[in-house]
Structure formats: structure tokens, C-alpha cells
Amino acid sequence: MAFFAGLVDAVAGGGGLIQVPALFAAYPDAPPATLLSTNKVSAVGGTLNAARRYLRHVSLPWAVVGPAIVAGFVGSLLGANAVSNFPAEPLRKALPFVLLFLLLYTWFQPSLGEAHAPKTLGRFQQLKAAILGLTIGFYDGFFGPGTGSFLLFGFVRFFSFDFLHASAATKLVNVATNLAAILMLASLGQINWALGFAMMVANIAGSQFGSRLAIKHGSTFVRKAFLLIVSVLIFKSAWDAYFSS
């Protein structure tokens, strides 16, 4: 499952949809915080590998991506620290509806993410990037499912990236948010390092395959994968929030 999670996440985000349920199924008696943090250890390897491969083929506007990375790291630290103080249930209930909005918006905007035409860089764009990173970073540290899809949509919608460049930028921010969550959770002693590193090997192998597919087939492929993955994530998150026992 870590291999398939790495493949899916490298293309359009959503690898946690595969990897987290697999962890809970395999270790039903383990504390949830341990499993979620172990998932982060596995995912960061695949995400970092995918980012490295993307950067060989695409050029990113660092004046936008840089602030998003830094703010994403800070946001994830804050989110991971807030886990024990605030309930995640409201987010779990709202997630299917937010994802449905992303799906419908993207579906009815067929030209969205088709061309890579970043807006003129300036202080306002950098501020928007920092807000995007901080918000989604906090969400990733606090809850997590769909983080990659949210970032991908954000770079396409707010910065006029195409889906391929947005996927590359997403991986870099996601590396930062995962690392921050790992640092925070490790300080609380909640990580199964042996399992996390073993899964990381498989996750990296999957990300190699997934990033190769995305680079070879381009933005149209990533857009289709994004729509498919978000559709599945809607059903999965709705089931978990409203129908599972």
C-alpha cells in the first residue's frame, strides 16, 4: 500500500487515502497518533523523491514557492501542536464538502491548469503564497487527508500554474509540512521509526513511477488524475465521517 500511495501522491496528491487506512487495518490496536505520525515518516521520503524528479524537468518561480514552503513548515508545526487541544471532528465532517467544491470547480473550468502562466510576481503574490502554505500546512499537521490535493488546486487556481508545475510545487511544500509534523510528533515519542522507514522505501519506489508518469504525460494527465483522486477521496471521507461505526 505504501508503494501505491507513493505513486498516487506523486501524480496528484491523496496518497494518505491509501496509506493511512492500510496502517489502521494492519495495526488496529496501535494508538492513532502513532500510526498517523508513522505515515508522515513514510510519506516524506516519497514526496521528497518526487520533488527531486520534478525539479529536473520544470522550473518554478521561487519567489512564490519559497514563502509557501516556509509558511507551510510553520503552519504544520502549529497544527501538530494543536492536535491534542482541539477536536478534529468538525474538520472530518466538513472535508467531503470542501473536496466536492474543488472537484466541481475544476470540472467546470476545463481550461484551469491547462497553461502555465504564473502571475506577475510581487509582494501580494508572495503574501498569498505564505497564506496558502500556512493554512494548508496547519491543516496537514492537525488532520491531513487531501493536503496534496488542496495544495495542487491552490497553485493552479491562485497562481495560474499548470497542473504539472503545480504538482512539483505541491511536493516541495508537502515535504516541509511533513517534516514539521514529524519533528513535533517525534518530540512526543509517537513514531514507529522502524515501520516508517520500511514503508518509506516502498513509498519512494511508488513515487519514482508516479512522477515519471506525470512528467511523461503532462498537465492533462495530472488534471485527470486529480479529478479521479479527489472523487475517490470525497466518497472515502464521507463514509468515514458519516457512515462508519
C-alpha positions as a printed NumPy array, in Angstrom:
array([[  0.   ,   0.   ,   0.   ],
       [  2.91 ,   2.362,   0.633],
       [  4.064,   1.769,  -2.958],
       [  0.651,   2.675,  -4.385],
       [  0.379,   5.641,  -2.014],
       [  3.689,   6.967,  -3.302],
       [  2.552,   6.529,  -6.91 ],
       [ -0.758,   8.343,  -6.396],
       [  0.739,  11.097,  -4.282],
       [  3.486,  11.819,  -6.81 ],
       [  0.897,  12.492,  -9.511],
       [ -1.866,  14.457,  -7.814],
       [ -1.739,  14.073,  -4.038],
       [ -4.027,  11.882,  -1.952],
       [ -1.565,   9.148,  -1.024],
       [ -2.788,   9.259,   2.557],
       [ -6.111,   7.936,   1.276],
       [ -4.321,   4.632,   0.66 ],
       [ -1.608,   4.531,   3.289],
       [ -3.457,   5.647,   6.433],
       [ -6.346,   3.118,   6.176],
       [ -3.778,   0.386,   5.455],
       [ -1.901,   1.263,   8.656],
       [ -5.081,   1.237,  10.729],
       [ -6.112,  -2.108,   9.228],
       [ -2.712,  -3.698,   9.852],
       [ -2.284,  -2.317,  13.388],
       [ -5.792,  -1.987,  14.879],
       [ -4.518,  -1.833,  18.467],
       [ -1.855,   0.839,  17.93 ],
       [ -2.527,   4.414,  19.122],
       [ -3.902,   6.538,  16.245],
       [ -1.283,   9.254,  16.847],
       [  1.49 ,   6.682,  16.371],
       [  0.026,   5.442,  13.085],
       [ -0.568,   8.946,  11.718],
       [  2.963,  10.044,  12.576],
       [  4.43 ,   6.839,  11.117],
       [  2.517,   7.636,   7.924],
       [  4.304,  11.002,   7.803],
       [  7.726,   9.326,   8.025],
       [  6.866,   7.057,   5.115],
       [  5.308,   9.813,   3.021],
       [  8.12 ,  12.344,   3.374],
       [ 10.57 ,  10.051,   1.575],
       [  8.318,   9.55 ,  -1.436],
       [  7.358,  13.223,  -1.56 ],
       [ 10.987,  14.353,  -1.435],
       [ 11.916,  11.916,  -4.185],
       [  9.026,  13.096,  -6.383],
       [ 10.042,  16.737,  -5.806],
       [ 13.604,  15.951,  -6.881],
       [ 12.413,  14.317, -10.113],
       [ 10.009,  17.15 , -10.952],
       [ 12.7  ,  19.784, -10.467],
       [ 14.805,  18.13 , -13.147],
       [ 12.08 ,  18.869, -15.7  ],
       [ 10.261,  22.025, -14.58 ],
       [ 11.334,  25.472, -13.454],
       [  9.425,  27.044, -10.575],
       [  9.033,  30.718,  -9.53 ],
       [ 10.809,  30.506,  -6.184],
       [  9.575,  33.945,  -5.137],
       [  6.149,  32.297,  -4.764],
       [  7.071,  28.716,  -3.892],
       [  9.663,  29.738,  -1.262],
       [  7.233,  31.622,   1.026],
       [  4.724,  28.773,   0.688],
       [  7.372,  26.261,   1.816],
       [  8.459,  28.293,   4.851],
       [  4.89 ,  29.125,   5.879],
       [  3.845,  25.512,   5.316],
       [  6.535,  24.332,   7.741],
       [  5.412,  26.826,  10.408],
       [  1.744,  26.024,   9.86 ],
       [  2.32 ,  22.299,  10.182],
       [  4.209,  22.776,  13.455],
       [  1.283,  24.766,  14.802],
       [ -1.223,  22.217,  13.553],
       [  0.62 ,  19.235,  15.03 ],
       [  0.878,  21.088,  18.34 ],
       [ -2.863,  21.806,  18.287],
       [ -3.906,  18.166,  17.78 ],
       [ -4.151,  17.425,  21.495],
       [ -6.004,  20.666,  22.295],
       [ -8.785,  20.826,  19.692],
       [-11.165,  18.189,  18.287],
       [-10.661,  17.159,  14.651],
       [-14.28 ,  16.03 ,  14.242],
       [-15.582,  19.282,  12.665],
       [-12.864,  19.083,  10.006],
       [-13.661,  15.437,   9.36 ],
       [-17.334,  16.319,   8.806],
       [-16.554,  19.267,   6.525],
       [-13.877,  17.571,   4.408],
       [-16.201,  15.815,   1.872],
       [-17.986,  19.094,   1.088],
       [-14.763,  21.084,   0.629],
       [-13.416,  18.389,  -1.68 ],
       [-16.673,  18.349,  -3.617],
       [-16.294,  22.083,  -4.215],
       [-12.753,  21.55 ,  -5.551],
       [-13.972,  18.773,  -7.838],
       [-16.9  ,  20.736,  -9.283],
       [-14.893,  23.928,  -9.707],
       [-12.133,  22.101, -11.579],
       [-14.588,  20.052, -13.649],
       [-16.498,  23.107, -14.865],
       [-13.303,  25.053, -15.608],
       [-11.775,  22.846, -18.349],
       [ -9.07 ,  25.398, -19.144],
       [ -7.968,  25.613, -15.492],
       [ -4.371,  24.461, -15.186],
       [ -4.007,  23.943, -18.924],
       [ -1.37 ,  26.619, -19.479],
       [  1.474,  27.612, -17.199],
       [  1.259,  31.393, -16.893],
       [  2.283,  32.475, -13.368],
       [  1.001,  35.896, -12.435],
       [  3.409,  38.822, -12.142],
       [  5.459,  38.279,  -9.024],
       [  5.187,  40.851,  -6.28 ],
       [  4.594,  41.308,  -2.583],
       [  0.896,  40.461,  -2.918],
       [  1.635,  37.155,  -4.663],
       [  4.215,  36.297,  -2.006],
       [  1.698,  37.095,   0.726],
       [ -0.899,  34.864,  -0.937],
       [  1.678,  32.062,  -1.173],
       [  2.503,  32.41 ,   2.518],
       [ -1.196,  32.315,   3.442],
       [ -1.704,  29.216,   1.289],
       [  1.283,  27.478,   2.887],
       [  0.327,  28.48 ,   6.428],
       [ -3.322,  27.425,   6.065],
       [ -2.748,  24.091,   4.344],
       [  0.312,  23.442,   6.497],
       [ -1.766,  23.858,   9.656],
       [ -4.391,  21.527,   8.203],
       [ -1.747,  18.907,   7.36 ],
       [ -0.223,  18.981,  10.829],
       [ -3.637,  18.917,  12.503],
       [ -5.597,  16.474,  10.318],
       [ -4.037,  15.765,   6.917],
       [ -6.225,  13.897,   4.384],
       [ -6.246,  15.607,   0.988],
       [ -3.376,  18.009,   1.755],
       [ -1.67 ,  17.379,  -1.585],
       [ -4.914,  17.904,  -3.486],
       [ -5.598,  21.19 ,  -1.664],
       [ -2.108,  22.489,  -2.426],
       [ -2.327,  21.409,  -6.059],
       [ -5.638,  23.219,  -6.505],
       [ -4.268,  26.294,  -4.718],
       [ -1.268,  26.669,  -7.015],
       [ -3.438,  26.199, -10.11 ],
       [ -6.284,  28.483,  -9.043],
       [ -4.472,  31.305,  -7.266],
       [ -1.134,  31.416,  -9.11 ],
       [ -2.073,  30.259, -12.638],
       [  0.277,  27.258, -12.622],
       [ -0.483,  24.385, -14.953],
       [ -1.121,  21.049, -13.257],
       [  2.397,  19.729, -13.849],
       [  4.152,  22.761, -12.315],
       [  1.562,  22.868,  -9.53 ],
       [  2.276,  19.225,  -8.724],
       [  6.   ,  19.991,  -8.481],
       [  5.374,  22.965,  -6.174],
       [  2.964,  20.892,  -4.095],
       [  5.63 ,  18.256,  -3.436],
       [  8.068,  20.846,  -2.099],
       [  5.542,  22.387,   0.293],
       [  4.347,  18.93 ,   1.33 ],
       [  7.902,  17.904,   2.216],
       [  8.086,  20.893,   4.563],
       [  4.72 ,  20.181,   6.192],
       [  5.572,  16.502,   6.68 ],
       [  8.968,  17.29 ,   8.198],
       [  7.434,  19.783,  10.623],
       [  4.791,  17.292,  11.75 ],
       [  7.463,  14.6  ,  12.183],
       [  9.602,  16.902,  14.345],
       [  6.662,  17.827,  16.546],
       [  5.34 ,  14.263,  16.913],
       [  8.828,  12.816,  17.445],
       [  9.276,  15.129,  20.403],
       [  6.207,  13.462,  21.897],
       [  7.597,   9.962,  21.242],
       [  4.746,   8.901,  18.966],
       [  6.538,   7.427,  15.927],
       [  7.252,   3.803,  15.   ],
       [ 10.53 ,   4.547,  13.231],
       [ 11.27 ,   1.007,  12.035],
       [  7.887,   0.653,  10.352],
       [  8.024,   4.194,   8.98 ],
       [ 11.409,   3.697,   7.309],
       [ 10.421,   0.299,   5.897],
       [  7.316,   1.843,   4.338],
       [  9.366,   4.811,   3.112],
       [ 11.389,   2.502,   0.823],
       [  8.189,   1.299,  -0.869],
       [  6.762,   4.83 ,  -0.956],
       [  9.875,   6.125,  -2.743],
       [  9.628,   3.331,  -5.312],
       [  5.999,   4.279,  -5.977],
       [  6.848,   7.97 ,  -6.267],
       [  9.513,   7.162,  -8.866],
       [  6.886,   5.51 , -11.034],
       [  4.2  ,   8.138, -10.427],
       [  6.398,  11.171, -11.095],
       [  7.699,   9.53 , -14.272],
       [  4.104,   9.075, -15.488],
       [  3.214,  12.7  , -14.711],
       [  6.306,  14.135, -16.408],
       [  5.838,  11.927, -19.466],
       [  2.123,  12.644, -19.984],
       [  1.994,  16.258, -18.776],
       [ -0.669,  18.511, -17.292],
       [ -3.66 ,  16.849, -18.963],
       [ -2.794,  13.548, -17.301],
       [ -2.275,  15.2  , -13.909],
       [ -5.626,  17.014, -14.222],
       [ -7.447,  13.734, -14.932],
       [ -5.656,  12.021, -12.064],
       [ -6.538,  14.934,  -9.771],
       [-10.253,  14.666, -10.648],
       [-10.226,  10.9  , -10.117],
       [ -8.337,  11.018,  -6.824],
       [-10.481,  13.823,  -5.394],
       [-13.638,  11.903,  -6.401],
       [-12.449,   8.834,  -4.512],
       [-11.372,  10.962,  -1.558],
       [-14.855,  12.508,  -1.393],
       [-16.515,   9.117,  -1.078],
       [-13.913,   7.818,   1.378],
       [-14.016,  10.883,   3.634],
       [-17.84 ,  10.975,   3.553],
       [-18.005,   7.315,   4.51 ],
       [-15.554,   7.8  ,   7.382],
       [-17.324,  10.928,   8.655],
       [-20.965,   9.869,   8.386],
       [-21.391,   6.127,   7.886],
       [-18.567,   4.175,   9.529],
       [-19.127,   2.955,  13.045]])
